[in-house]
N, CA, C and O of each residue as an XYZ file, in Angstrom:
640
protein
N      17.032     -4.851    -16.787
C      16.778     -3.611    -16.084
C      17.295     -3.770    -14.654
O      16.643     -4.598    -14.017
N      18.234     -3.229    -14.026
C      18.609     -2.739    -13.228
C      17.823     -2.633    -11.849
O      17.161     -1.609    -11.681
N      17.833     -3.524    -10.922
C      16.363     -2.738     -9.574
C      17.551     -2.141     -8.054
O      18.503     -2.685     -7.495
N      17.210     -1.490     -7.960
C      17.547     -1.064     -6.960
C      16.611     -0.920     -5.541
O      15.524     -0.341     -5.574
N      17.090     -1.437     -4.457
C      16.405     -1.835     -3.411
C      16.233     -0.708     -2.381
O      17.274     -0.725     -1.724
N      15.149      0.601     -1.757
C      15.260      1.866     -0.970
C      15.346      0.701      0.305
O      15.178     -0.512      0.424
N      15.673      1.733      1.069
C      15.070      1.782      2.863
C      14.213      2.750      2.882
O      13.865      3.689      2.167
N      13.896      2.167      4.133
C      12.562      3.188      4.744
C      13.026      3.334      6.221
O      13.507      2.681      7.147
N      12.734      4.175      5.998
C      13.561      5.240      8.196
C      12.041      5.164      8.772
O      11.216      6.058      8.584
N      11.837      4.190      9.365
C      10.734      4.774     10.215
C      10.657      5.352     11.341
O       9.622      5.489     11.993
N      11.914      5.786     11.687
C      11.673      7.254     12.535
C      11.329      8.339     12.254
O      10.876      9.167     13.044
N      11.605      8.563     10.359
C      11.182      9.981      9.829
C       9.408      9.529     10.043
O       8.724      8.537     10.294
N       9.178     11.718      9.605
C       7.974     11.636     10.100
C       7.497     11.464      8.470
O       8.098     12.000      7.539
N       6.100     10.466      8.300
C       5.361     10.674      6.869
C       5.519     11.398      6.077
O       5.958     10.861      5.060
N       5.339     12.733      5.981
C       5.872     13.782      5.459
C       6.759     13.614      4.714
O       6.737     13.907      3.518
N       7.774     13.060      5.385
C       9.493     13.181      5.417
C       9.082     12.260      3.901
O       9.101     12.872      2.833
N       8.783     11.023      3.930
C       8.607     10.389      3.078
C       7.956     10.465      1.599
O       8.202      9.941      0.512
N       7.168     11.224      2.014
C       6.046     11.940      0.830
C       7.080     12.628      0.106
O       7.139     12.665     -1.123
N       8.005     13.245      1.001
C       8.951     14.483      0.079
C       9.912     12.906     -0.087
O       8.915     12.451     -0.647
N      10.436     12.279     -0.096
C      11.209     11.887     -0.532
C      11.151     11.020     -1.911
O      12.157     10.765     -2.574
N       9.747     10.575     -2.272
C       8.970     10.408     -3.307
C       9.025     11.176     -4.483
O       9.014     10.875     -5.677
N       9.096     12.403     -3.776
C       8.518     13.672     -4.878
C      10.116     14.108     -5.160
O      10.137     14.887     -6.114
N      11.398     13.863     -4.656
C      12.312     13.655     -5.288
C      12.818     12.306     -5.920
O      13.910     12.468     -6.465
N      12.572     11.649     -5.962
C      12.379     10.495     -6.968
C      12.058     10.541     -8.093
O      12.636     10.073     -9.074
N      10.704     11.356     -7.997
C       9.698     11.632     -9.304
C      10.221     11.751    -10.682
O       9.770     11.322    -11.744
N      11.619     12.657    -10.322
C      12.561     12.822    -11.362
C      13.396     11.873    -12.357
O      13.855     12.224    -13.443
N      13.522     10.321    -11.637
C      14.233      9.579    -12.010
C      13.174      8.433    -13.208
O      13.568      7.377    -13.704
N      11.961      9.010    -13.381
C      11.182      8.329    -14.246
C      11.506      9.273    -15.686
O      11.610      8.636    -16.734
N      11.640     10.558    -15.725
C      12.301     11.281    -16.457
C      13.263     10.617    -17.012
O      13.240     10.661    -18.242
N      14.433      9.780    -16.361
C      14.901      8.877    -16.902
C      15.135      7.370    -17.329
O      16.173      6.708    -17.333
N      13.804      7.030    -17.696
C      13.619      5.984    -17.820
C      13.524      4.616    -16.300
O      13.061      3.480    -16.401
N      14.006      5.133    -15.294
C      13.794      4.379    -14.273
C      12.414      3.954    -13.621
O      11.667      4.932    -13.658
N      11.906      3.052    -13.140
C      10.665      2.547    -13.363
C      10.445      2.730    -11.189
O      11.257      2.258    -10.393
N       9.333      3.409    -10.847
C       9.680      3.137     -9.039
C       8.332      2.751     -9.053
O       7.415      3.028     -9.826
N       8.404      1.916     -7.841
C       7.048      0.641     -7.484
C       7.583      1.084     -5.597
O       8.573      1.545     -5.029
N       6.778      0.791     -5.384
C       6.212      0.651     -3.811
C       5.501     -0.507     -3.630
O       4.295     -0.608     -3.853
N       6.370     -1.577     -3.146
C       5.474     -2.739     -2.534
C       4.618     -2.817     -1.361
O       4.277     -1.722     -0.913
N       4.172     -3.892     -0.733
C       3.682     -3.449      0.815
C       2.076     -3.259      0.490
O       1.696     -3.209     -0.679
N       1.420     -3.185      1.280
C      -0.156     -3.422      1.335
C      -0.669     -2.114      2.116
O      -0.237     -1.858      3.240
N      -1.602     -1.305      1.474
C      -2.201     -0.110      2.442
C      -2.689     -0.832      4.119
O      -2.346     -0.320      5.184
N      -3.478     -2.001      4.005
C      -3.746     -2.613      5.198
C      -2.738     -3.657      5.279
O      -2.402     -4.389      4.348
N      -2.243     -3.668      6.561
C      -1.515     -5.194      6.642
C      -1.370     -5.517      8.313
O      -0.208     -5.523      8.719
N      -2.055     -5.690      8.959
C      -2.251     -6.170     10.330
C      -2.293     -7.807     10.447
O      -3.265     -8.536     10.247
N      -1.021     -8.159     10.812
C      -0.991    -10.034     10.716
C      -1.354    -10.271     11.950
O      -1.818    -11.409     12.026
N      -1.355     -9.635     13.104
C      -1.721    -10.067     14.450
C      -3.361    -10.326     14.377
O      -3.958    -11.134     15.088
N      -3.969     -9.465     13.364
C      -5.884     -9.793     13.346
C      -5.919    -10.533     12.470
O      -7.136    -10.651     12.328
N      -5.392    -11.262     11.610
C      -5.630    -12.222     10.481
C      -6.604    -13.014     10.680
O      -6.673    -13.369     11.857
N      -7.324    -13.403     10.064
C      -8.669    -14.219     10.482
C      -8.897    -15.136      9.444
O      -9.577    -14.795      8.476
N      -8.354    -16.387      9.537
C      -7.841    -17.729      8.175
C      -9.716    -17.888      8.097
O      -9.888    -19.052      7.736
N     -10.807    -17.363      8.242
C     -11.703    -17.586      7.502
C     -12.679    -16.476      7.032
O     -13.904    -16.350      7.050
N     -11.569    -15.675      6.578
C     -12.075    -14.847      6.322
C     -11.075    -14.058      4.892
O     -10.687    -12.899      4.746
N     -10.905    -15.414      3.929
C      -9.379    -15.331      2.876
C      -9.809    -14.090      2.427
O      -9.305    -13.003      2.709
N     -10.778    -14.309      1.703
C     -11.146    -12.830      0.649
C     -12.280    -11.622      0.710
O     -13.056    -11.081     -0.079
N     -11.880    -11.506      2.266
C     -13.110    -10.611      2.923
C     -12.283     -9.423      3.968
O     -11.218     -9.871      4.392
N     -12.569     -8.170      4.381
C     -11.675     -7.518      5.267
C     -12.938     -6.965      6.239
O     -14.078     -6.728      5.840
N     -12.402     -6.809      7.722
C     -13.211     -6.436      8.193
C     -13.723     -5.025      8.324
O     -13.033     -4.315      7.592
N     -14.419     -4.493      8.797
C     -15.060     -2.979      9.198
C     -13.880     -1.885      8.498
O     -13.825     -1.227      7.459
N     -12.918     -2.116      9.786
C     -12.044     -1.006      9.929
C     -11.376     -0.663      8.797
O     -11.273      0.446      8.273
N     -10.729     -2.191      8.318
C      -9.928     -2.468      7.037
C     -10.488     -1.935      5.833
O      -9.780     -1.107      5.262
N     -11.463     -2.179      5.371
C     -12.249     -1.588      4.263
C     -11.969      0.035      4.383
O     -11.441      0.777      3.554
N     -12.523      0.352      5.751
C     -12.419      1.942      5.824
C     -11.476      2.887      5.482
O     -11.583      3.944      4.858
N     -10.189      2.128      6.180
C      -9.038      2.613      5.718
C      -8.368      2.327      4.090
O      -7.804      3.092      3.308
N      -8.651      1.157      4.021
C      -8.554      1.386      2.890
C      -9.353      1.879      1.751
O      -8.726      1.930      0.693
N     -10.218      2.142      1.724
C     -11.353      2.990      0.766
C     -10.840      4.570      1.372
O     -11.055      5.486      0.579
N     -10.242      4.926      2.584
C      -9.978      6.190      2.580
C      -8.476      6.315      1.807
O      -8.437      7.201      0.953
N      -7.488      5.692      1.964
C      -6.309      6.001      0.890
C      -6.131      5.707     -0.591
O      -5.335      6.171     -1.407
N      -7.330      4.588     -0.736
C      -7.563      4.924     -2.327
C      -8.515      6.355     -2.722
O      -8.351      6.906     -3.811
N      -9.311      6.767     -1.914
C      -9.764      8.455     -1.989
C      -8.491      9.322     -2.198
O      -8.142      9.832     -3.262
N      -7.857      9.402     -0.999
C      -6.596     10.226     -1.502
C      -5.507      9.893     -2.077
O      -4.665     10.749     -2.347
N      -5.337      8.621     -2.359
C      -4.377      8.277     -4.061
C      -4.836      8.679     -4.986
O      -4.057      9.179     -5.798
N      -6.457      8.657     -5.346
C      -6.181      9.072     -6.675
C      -6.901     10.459     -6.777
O      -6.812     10.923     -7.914
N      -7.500     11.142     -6.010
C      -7.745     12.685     -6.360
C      -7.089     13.878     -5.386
O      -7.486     15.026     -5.184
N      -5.816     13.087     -4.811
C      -5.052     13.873     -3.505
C      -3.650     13.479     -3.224
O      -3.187     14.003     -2.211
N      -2.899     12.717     -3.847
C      -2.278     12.291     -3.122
C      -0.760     12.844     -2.403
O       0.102     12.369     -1.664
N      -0.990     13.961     -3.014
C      -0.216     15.073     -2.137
C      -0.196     15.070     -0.380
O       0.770     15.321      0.341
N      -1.655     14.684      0.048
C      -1.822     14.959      1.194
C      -2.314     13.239      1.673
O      -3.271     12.888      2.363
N      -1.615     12.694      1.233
C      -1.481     10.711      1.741
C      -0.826     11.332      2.878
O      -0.929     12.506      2.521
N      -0.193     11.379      4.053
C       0.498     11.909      4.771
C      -0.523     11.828      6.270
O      -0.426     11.298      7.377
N      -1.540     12.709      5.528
C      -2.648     12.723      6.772
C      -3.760     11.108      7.051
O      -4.657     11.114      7.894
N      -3.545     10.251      6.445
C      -3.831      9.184      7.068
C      -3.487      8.725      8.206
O      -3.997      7.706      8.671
N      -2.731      9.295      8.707
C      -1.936      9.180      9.969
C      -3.260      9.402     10.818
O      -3.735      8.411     11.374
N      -3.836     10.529     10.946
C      -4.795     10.612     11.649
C      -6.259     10.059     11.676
O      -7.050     10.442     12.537
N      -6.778      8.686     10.224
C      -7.685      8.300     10.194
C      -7.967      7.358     11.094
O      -7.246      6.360     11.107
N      -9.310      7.489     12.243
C      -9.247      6.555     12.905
C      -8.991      4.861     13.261
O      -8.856      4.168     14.269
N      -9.013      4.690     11.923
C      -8.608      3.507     11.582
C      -7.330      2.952     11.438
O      -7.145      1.765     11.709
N      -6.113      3.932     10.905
C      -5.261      4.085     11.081
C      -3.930      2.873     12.054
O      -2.849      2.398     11.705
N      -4.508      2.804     12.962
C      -3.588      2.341     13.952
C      -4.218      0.476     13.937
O      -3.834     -0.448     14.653
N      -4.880      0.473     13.251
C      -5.415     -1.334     13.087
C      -4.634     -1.428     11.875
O      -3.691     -2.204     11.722
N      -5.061     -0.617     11.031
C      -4.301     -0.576      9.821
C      -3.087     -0.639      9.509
O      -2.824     -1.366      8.551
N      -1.885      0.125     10.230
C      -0.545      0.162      9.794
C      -0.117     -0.324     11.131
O       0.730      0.425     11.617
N      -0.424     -1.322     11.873
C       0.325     -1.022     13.762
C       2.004     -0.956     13.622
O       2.725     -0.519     14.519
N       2.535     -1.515     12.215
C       3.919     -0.963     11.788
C       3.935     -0.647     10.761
O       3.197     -1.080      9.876
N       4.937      0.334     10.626
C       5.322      1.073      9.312
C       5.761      0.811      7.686
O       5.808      1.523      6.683
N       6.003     -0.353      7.939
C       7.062     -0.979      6.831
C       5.863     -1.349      5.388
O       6.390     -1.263      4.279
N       4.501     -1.695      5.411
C       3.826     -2.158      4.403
C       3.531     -0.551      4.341
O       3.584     -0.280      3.141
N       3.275      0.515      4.999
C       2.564      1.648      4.645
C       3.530      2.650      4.282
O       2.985      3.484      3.560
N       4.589      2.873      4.463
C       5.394      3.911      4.274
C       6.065      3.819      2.857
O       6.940      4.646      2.599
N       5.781      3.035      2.078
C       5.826      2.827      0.543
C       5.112      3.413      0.055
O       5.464      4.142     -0.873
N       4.198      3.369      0.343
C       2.527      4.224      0.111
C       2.800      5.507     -0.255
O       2.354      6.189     -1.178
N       3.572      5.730      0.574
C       4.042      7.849      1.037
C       4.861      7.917     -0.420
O       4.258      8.459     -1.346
N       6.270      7.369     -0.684
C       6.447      7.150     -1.819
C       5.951      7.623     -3.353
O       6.166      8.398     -4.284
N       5.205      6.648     -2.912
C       4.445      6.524     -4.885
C       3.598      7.335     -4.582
O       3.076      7.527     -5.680
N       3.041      7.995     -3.843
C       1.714      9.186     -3.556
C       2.419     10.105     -3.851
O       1.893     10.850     -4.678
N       4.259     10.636     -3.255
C       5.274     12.096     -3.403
C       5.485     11.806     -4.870
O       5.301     12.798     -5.575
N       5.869     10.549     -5.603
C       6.250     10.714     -7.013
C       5.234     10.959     -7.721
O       5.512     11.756     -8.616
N       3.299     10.356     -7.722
C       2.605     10.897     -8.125
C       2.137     12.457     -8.268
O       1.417     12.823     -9.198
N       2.589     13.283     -7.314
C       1.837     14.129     -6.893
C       3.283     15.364     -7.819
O       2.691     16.336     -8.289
N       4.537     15.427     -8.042
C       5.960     15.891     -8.136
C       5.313     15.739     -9.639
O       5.590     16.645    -10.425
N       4.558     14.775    -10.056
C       4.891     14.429    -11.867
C       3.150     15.086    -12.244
O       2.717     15.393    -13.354
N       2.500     15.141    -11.042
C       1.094     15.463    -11.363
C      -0.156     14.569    -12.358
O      -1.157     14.852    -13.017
N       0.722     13.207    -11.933
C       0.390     11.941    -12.395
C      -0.813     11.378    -11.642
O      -0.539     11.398    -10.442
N      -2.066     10.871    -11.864
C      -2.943     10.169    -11.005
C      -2.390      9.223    -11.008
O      -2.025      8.838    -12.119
N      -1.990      8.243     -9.639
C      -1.699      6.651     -9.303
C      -2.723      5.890     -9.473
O      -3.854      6.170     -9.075
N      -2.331      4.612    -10.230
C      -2.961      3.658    -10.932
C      -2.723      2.569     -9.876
O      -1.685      2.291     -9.277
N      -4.412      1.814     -9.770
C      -4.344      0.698     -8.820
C      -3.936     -0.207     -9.922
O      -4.466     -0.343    -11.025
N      -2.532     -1.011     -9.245
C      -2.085     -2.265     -9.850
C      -3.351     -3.596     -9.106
O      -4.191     -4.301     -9.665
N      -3.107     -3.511     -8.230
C      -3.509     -5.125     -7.498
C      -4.161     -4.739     -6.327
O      -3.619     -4.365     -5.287
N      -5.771     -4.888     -6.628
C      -7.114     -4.395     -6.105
C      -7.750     -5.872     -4.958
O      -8.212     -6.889     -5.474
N      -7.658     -5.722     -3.610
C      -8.761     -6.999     -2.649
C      -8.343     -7.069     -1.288
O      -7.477     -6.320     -0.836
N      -8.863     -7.844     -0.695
C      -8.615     -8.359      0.715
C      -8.225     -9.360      0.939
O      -8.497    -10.205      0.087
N      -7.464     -9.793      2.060
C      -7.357    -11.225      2.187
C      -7.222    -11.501      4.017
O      -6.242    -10.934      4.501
N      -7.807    -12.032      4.690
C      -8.138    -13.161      5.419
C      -8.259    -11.028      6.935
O      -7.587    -10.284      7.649
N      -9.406    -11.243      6.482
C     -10.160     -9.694      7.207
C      -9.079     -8.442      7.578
O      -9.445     -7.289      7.805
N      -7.692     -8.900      7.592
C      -6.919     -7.739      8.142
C      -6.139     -7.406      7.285
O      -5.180     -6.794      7.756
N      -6.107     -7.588      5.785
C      -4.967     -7.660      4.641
C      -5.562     -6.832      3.480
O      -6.486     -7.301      2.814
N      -5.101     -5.729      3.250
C      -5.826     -5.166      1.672
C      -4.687     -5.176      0.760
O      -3.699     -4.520      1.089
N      -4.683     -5.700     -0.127
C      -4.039     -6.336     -0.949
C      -3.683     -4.575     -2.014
O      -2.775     -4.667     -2.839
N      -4.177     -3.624     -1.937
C      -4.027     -2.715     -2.610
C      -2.286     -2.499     -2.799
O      -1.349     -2.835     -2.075
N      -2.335     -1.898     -3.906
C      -0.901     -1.374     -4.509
C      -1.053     -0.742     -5.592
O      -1.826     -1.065     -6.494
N      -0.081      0.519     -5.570
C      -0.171      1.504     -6.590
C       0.614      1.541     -7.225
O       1.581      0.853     -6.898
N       0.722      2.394     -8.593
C       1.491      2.554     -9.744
C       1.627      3.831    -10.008
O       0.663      4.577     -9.837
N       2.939      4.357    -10.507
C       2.739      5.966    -11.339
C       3.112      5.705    -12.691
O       4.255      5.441    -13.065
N       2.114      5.789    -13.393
C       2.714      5.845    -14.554
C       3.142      4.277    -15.451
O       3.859      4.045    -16.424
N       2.389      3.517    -14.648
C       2.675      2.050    -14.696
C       0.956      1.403    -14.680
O      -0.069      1.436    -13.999
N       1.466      0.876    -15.836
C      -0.278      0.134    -16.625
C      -0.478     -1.185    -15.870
O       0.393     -2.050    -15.780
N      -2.120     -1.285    -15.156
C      -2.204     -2.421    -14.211
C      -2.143     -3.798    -15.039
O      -2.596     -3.879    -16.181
N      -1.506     -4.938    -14.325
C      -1.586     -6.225    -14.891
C      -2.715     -6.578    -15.776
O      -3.740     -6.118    -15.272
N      -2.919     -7.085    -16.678
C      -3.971     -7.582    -17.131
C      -4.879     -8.787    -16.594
O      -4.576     -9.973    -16.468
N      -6.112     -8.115    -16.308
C      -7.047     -9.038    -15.346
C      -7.002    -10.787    -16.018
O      -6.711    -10.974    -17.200
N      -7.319    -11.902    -15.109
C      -6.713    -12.755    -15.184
C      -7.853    -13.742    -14.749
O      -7.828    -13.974    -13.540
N      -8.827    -14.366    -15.435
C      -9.809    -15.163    -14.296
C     -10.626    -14.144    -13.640
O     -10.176    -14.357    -12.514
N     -11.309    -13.386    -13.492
C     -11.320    -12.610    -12.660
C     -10.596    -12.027    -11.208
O     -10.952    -11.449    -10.180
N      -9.492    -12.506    -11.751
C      -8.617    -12.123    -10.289
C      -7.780    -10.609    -10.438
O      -7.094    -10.136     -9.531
N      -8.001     -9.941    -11.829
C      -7.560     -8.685    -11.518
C      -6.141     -8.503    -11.478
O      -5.746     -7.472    -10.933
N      -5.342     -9.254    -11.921
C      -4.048     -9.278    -12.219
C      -3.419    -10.415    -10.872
O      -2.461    -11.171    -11.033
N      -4.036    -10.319     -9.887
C      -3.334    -11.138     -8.837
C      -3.526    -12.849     -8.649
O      -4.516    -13.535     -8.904
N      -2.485    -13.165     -8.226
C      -2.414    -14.733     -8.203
C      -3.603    -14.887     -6.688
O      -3.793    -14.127     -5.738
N      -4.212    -16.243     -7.060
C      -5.239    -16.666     -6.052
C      -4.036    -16.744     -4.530
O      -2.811    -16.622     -4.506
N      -4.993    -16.986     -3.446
C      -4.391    -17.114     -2.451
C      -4.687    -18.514     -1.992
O      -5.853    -18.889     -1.868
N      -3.607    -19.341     -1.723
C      -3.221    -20.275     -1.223
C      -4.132    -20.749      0.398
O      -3.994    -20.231      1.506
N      -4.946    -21.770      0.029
C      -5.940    -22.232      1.863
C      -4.997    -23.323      2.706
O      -5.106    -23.422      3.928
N      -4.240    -23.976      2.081
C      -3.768    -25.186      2.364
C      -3.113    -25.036      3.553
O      -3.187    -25.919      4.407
N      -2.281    -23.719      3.779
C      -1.092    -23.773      4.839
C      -1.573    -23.470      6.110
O      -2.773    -23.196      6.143
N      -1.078    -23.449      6.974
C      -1.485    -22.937      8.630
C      -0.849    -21.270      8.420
O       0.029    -20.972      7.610
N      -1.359    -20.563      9.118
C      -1.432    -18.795      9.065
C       0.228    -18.700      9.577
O       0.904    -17.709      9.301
N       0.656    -19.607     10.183
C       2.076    -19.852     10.758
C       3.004    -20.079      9.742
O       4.192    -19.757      9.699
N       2.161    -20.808      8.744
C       3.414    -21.067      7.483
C       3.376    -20.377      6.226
O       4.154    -20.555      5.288
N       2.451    -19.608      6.275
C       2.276    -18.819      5.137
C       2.987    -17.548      5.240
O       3.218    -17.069      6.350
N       3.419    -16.857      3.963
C       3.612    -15.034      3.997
C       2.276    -14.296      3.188
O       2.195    -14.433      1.968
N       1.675    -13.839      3.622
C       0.978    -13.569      2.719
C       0.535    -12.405      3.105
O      -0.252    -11.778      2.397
């Protein structure tokens, strides 16, 4: 299978993105498969190495608010922009603007988005990721489809 790699303009506005999703939507019509990588939370500057599988206050918030509007809204993913949490949450664009994505192709096909890979990791990381139309990993250990996270490295040598 074939993958083809998008960009993301983060000068366009959210919006911009949502619609660009919802023309996509079409290409599952033909058998083409679209994923959005990237994490609803992903703030590496607050990372907190003792805190692997826990998120703090804000993090939870925001993310419990875009899994609300992934799966009974996600037409209007867009307006997270304005959740106060927001700006701990995305302080750059690049893990969240995938998000916009798979929310425009959900919303174009009138598909509810399916959580693939459900948690937190080290208080500023929500491990969330969505699917359209795409059946979540099969839980694993109790880890829910996702591989454990690695303690060994310094926060310097890890990607995570």
């Amino acid at each position: 299978m074939p993958v083809v790699q998008l960009s993301i303009n983060a000068l366009r506005s959210p919006d911009y993105h949502v619609v660009m999703g919802a023309r996509l939507a079409a290409l599952r019509e033909r058998g083409v498969m679209l994923m959005g990588s990237g994490n609803v939370v992903h703030n590496l500057r607050a990372m907190a190495r003792d805190h692997p599988d826990a998120a703090f206050d804000w993090a939870q918030r925001f993310d419990e608010a875009a899994r609300d509007v992934m799966l009974t809204r996600p037409a209007e993913v867009a307006r997270l922009i304005d959740h106060p949490d927001y700006a701990m949450a995305a302080p750059t664009p690049e893990h969240f603007l995938p998000l916009l994505y798979v929310a425009g192709a959900a919303a174009a096909s009138g598909m509810t988005p399916s959580v693939l890979v459900d948690g937190y990791a080290y208080g500023s990381l929500s491990m969330t990721a969505y699917g359209v139309g795409v059946p979540c990993p099969p839980e694993v250990d109790g880890l829910g489809g996702a591989a454990p996270l690695g303690t060994d490295l310094p926060a310097d040598a890890s990607n995570v």
